[in-house]
Amino acid sequence: MHEFSLALEVINLAQYEAEKNKARTVSEITIEIGNISGVEPDAFESALGLLTEGSILEKASIKIVKTSCRGICIACETEFEMNQRMDTCPECGSFPSEISGGKEFRVVSLMIEE
Ligand SMILES: [Zn+2]
């Protein structure tokens, strides 16, 4: 359950940003989670839900944006969504030549109230 330690990191980050900006509360936080990042969005969300009680994020609305990994087929250039590293082209079964995205785990925005 490394989602718990990631949730703690996110809360610490939000706390740090809020203090830096002399904010009293965080109203909204958006976190991006890629489908091959190794983070389970549902587990992360429930971990965060449990840990935010009494924290700076207690009243924040939490938005989770799921991103997915995309590959471009080396043979037919079809662009397709990948759920794991070894996925092959749905059209012809070749491996992708280019792989992008899906590994993100980051806070993309934080809305604070002063
Ligand atoms: Zn192909």
CSV table of N, CA and C in Angstrom, one decimal, residues 20-76:
chain,number,residue,atom,x,y,z
A,20,LYS,N,3.7,28.6,2.4
A,20,LYS,CA,4.5,29.6,1.7
A,20,LYS,C,3.7,30.7,1.2
A,21,ASN,N,2.4,30.5,0.9
A,21,ASN,CA,1.5,31.5,0.3
A,21,ASN,C,0.6,32.1,1.4
A,22,LYS,N,0.9,31.8,2.7
A,22,LYS,CA,0.1,32.2,3.8
A,22,LYS,C,-1.4,31.9,3.6
A,23,ALA,N,-1.7,30.8,3.1
A,23,ALA,CA,-3.1,30.4,2.9
A,23,ALA,C,-3.6,29.7,4.1
A,24,ARG,N,-4.9,29.9,4.3
A,24,ARG,CA,-5.5,29.3,5.4
A,24,ARG,C,-6.0,27.9,5.0
A,25,THR,N,-6.5,27.8,3.8
A,25,THR,CA,-7.0,26.5,3.4
A,25,THR,C,-6.8,26.2,1.9
A,26,VAL,N,-6.8,25.0,1.6
A,26,VAL,CA,-6.7,24.6,0.1
A,26,VAL,C,-8.1,24.2,-0.3
A,27,SER,N,-8.6,24.8,-1.4
A,27,SER,CA,-10.0,24.6,-1.8
A,27,SER,C,-10.0,23.4,-2.8
A,28,GLU,N,-9.0,23.3,-3.6
A,28,GLU,CA,-9.0,22.2,-4.6
A,28,GLU,C,-7.6,21.8,-5.0
A,29,ILE,N,-7.5,20.5,-5.2
A,29,ILE,CA,-6.2,19.9,-5.6
A,29,ILE,C,-6.4,18.9,-6.7
A,30,THR,N,-5.6,19.0,-7.7
A,30,THR,CA,-5.7,18.1,-8.9
A,30,THR,C,-4.4,17.3,-9.0
A,31,ILE,N,-4.6,16.0,-9.0
A,31,ILE,CA,-3.5,15.1,-9.1
A,31,ILE,C,-3.6,14.2,-10.4
A,32,GLU,N,-2.6,14.1,-11.1
A,32,GLU,CA,-2.6,13.3,-12.3
A,32,GLU,C,-1.9,12.0,-12.0
A,33,ILE,N,-2.6,10.9,-12.4
A,33,ILE,CA,-2.1,9.6,-12.2
A,33,ILE,C,-2.1,8.8,-13.5
A,34,GLY,N,-1.0,8.4,-14.0
A,34,GLY,CA,-0.9,7.6,-15.2
A,34,GLY,C,-1.2,6.1,-15.0
A,35,ASN,N,-1.7,5.5,-16.0
A,35,ASN,CA,-2.1,4.1,-15.9
A,35,ASN,C,-1.0,3.1,-15.8
A,36,ILE,N,0.3,3.5,-16.1
A,36,ILE,CA,1.4,2.6,-15.8
A,36,ILE,C,2.3,3.2,-14.8
A,37,SER,N,1.8,4.1,-13.9
A,37,SER,CA,2.6,4.7,-12.9
A,37,SER,C,2.8,3.8,-11.7
A,38,GLY,N,2.0,2.8,-11.6
A,38,GLY,CA,2.1,1.9,-10.5
A,38,GLY,C,1.3,2.3,-9.3
A,39,VAL,N,0.6,3.4,-9.5
A,39,VAL,CA,-0.3,3.9,-8.5
A,39,VAL,C,-1.7,3.6,-8.8
A,40,GLU,N,-2.4,3.0,-7.9
A,40,GLU,CA,-3.8,2.6,-8.1
A,40,GLU,C,-4.7,3.8,-7.7
A,41,PRO,N,-5.4,4.5,-8.7
A,41,PRO,CA,-6.1,5.7,-8.4
A,41,PRO,C,-7.1,5.6,-7.3
A,42,ASP,N,-7.9,4.5,-7.3
A,42,ASP,CA,-8.9,4.3,-6.3
A,42,ASP,C,-8.3,4.1,-4.9
A,43,ALA,N,-7.2,3.3,-4.8
A,43,ALA,CA,-6.5,3.1,-3.6
A,43,ALA,C,-5.9,4.4,-3.1
A,44,PHE,N,-5.4,5.2,-4.0
A,44,PHE,CA,-4.8,6.5,-3.6
A,44,PHE,C,-5.9,7.4,-3.1
A,45,GLU,N,-7.0,7.5,-3.8
A,45,GLU,CA,-8.1,8.4,-3.4
A,45,GLU,C,-8.6,8.0,-2.0
A,46,SER,N,-8.8,6.7,-1.7
A,46,SER,CA,-9.3,6.4,-0.4
A,46,SER,C,-8.2,6.6,0.7
A,47,ALA,N,-6.9,6.4,0.3
A,47,ALA,CA,-5.9,6.7,1.3
A,47,ALA,C,-5.9,8.2,1.6
A,48,LEU,N,-6.0,9.0,0.6
A,48,LEU,CA,-6.0,10.5,0.8
A,48,LEU,C,-7.2,10.9,1.6
A,49,GLY,N,-8.3,10.3,1.3
A,49,GLY,CA,-9.6,10.5,2.0
A,49,GLY,C,-9.4,10.3,3.5
A,50,LEU,N,-8.7,9.2,3.9
A,50,LEU,CA,-8.5,8.9,5.3
A,50,LEU,C,-7.5,9.9,5.9
A,51,LEU,N,-6.5,10.2,5.2
A,51,LEU,CA,-5.4,11.0,5.8
A,51,LEU,C,-5.6,12.5,5.8
A,52,THR,N,-6.6,13.0,5.0
A,52,THR,CA,-6.8,14.5,4.9
A,52,THR,C,-7.5,15.0,6.1
A,53,GLU,N,-8.1,14.1,6.9
A,53,GLU,CA,-8.9,14.6,8.1
A,53,GLU,C,-8.0,15.3,9.0
A,54,GLY,N,-8.3,16.6,9.3
A,54,GLY,CA,-7.5,17.4,10.2
A,54,GLY,C,-6.3,18.1,9.5
A,55,SER,N,-6.1,17.8,8.2
A,55,SER,CA,-5.0,18.4,7.5
A,55,SER,C,-5.5,19.6,6.7
A,56,ILE,N,-4.5,20.2,6.1
A,56,ILE,CA,-4.8,21.4,5.2
A,56,ILE,C,-5.8,21.0,4.1
A,57,LEU,N,-5.8,19.8,3.7
A,57,LEU,CA,-6.7,19.3,2.6
A,57,LEU,C,-8.1,18.9,3.1
A,58,GLU,N,-8.3,19.0,4.3
A,58,GLU,CA,-9.6,18.5,4.8
A,58,GLU,C,-10.8,18.9,4.0
A,59,LYS,N,-10.8,20.2,3.7
A,59,LYS,CA,-12.0,20.7,3.0
A,59,LYS,C,-11.8,20.8,1.4
A,60,ALA,N,-10.7,20.4,1.0
A,60,ALA,CA,-10.4,20.6,-0.4
A,60,ALA,C,-11.1,19.5,-1.3
A,61,SER,N,-11.6,19.9,-2.4
A,61,SER,CA,-12.1,18.9,-3.3
A,61,SER,C,-10.9,18.3,-4.1
A,62,ILE,N,-10.9,17.0,-4.1
A,62,ILE,CA,-9.8,16.3,-4.7
A,62,ILE,C,-10.2,15.8,-6.1
A,63,LYS,N,-9.4,16.2,-7.1
A,63,LYS,CA,-9.7,15.8,-8.4
A,63,LYS,C,-8.5,14.9,-8.9
A,64,ILE,N,-8.9,13.8,-9.4
A,64,ILE,CA,-7.9,12.8,-9.9
A,64,ILE,C,-8.0,12.7,-11.4
A,65,VAL,N,-7.0,13.1,-12.1
A,65,VAL,CA,-7.0,13.0,-13.6
A,65,VAL,C,-6.2,11.8,-14.0
A,66,LYS,N,-6.9,10.8,-14.6
A,66,LYS,CA,-6.1,9.6,-15.1
A,66,LYS,C,-5.6,9.8,-16.5
A,67,THR,N,-4.3,9.6,-16.6
A,67,THR,CA,-3.8,9.7,-18.0
A,67,THR,C,-3.4,8.3,-18.4
A,68,SER,N,-3.3,8.1,-19.7
A,68,SER,CA,-2.9,6.7,-20.1
A,68,SER,C,-1.7,6.8,-21.1
A,69,CYS,N,-1.0,5.7,-21.1
A,69,CYS,CA,0.2,5.5,-21.9
A,69,CYS,C,-0.3,5.3,-23.3
A,70,ARG,N,0.4,5.9,-24.3
A,70,ARG,CA,0.0,5.7,-25.7
A,70,ARG,C,1.3,5.3,-26.5
A,71,GLY,N,1.0,4.4,-27.4
A,71,GLY,CA,2.1,3.9,-28.2
A,71,GLY,C,1.8,4.1,-29.7
A,72,ILE,N,2.8,4.3,-30.5
A,72,ILE,CA,2.6,4.4,-31.9
A,72,ILE,C,3.3,3.1,-32.6
A,73,CYS,N,2.5,2.4,-33.3
A,73,CYS,CA,2.9,1.1,-33.9
A,73,CYS,C,4.1,1.4,-34.9
A,74,ILE,N,5.1,0.5,-34.7
A,74,ILE,CA,6.3,0.7,-35.6
A,74,ILE,C,6.0,0.3,-37.0
A,75,ALA,N,5.0,-0.6,-37.2
A,75,ALA,CA,4.7,-1.1,-38.6
A,75,ALA,C,3.6,-0.3,-39.3
A,76,CYS,N,2.5,-0.1,-38.6
A,76,CYS,CA,1.4,0.5,-39.3
A,76,CYS,C,1.1,1.9,-38.8
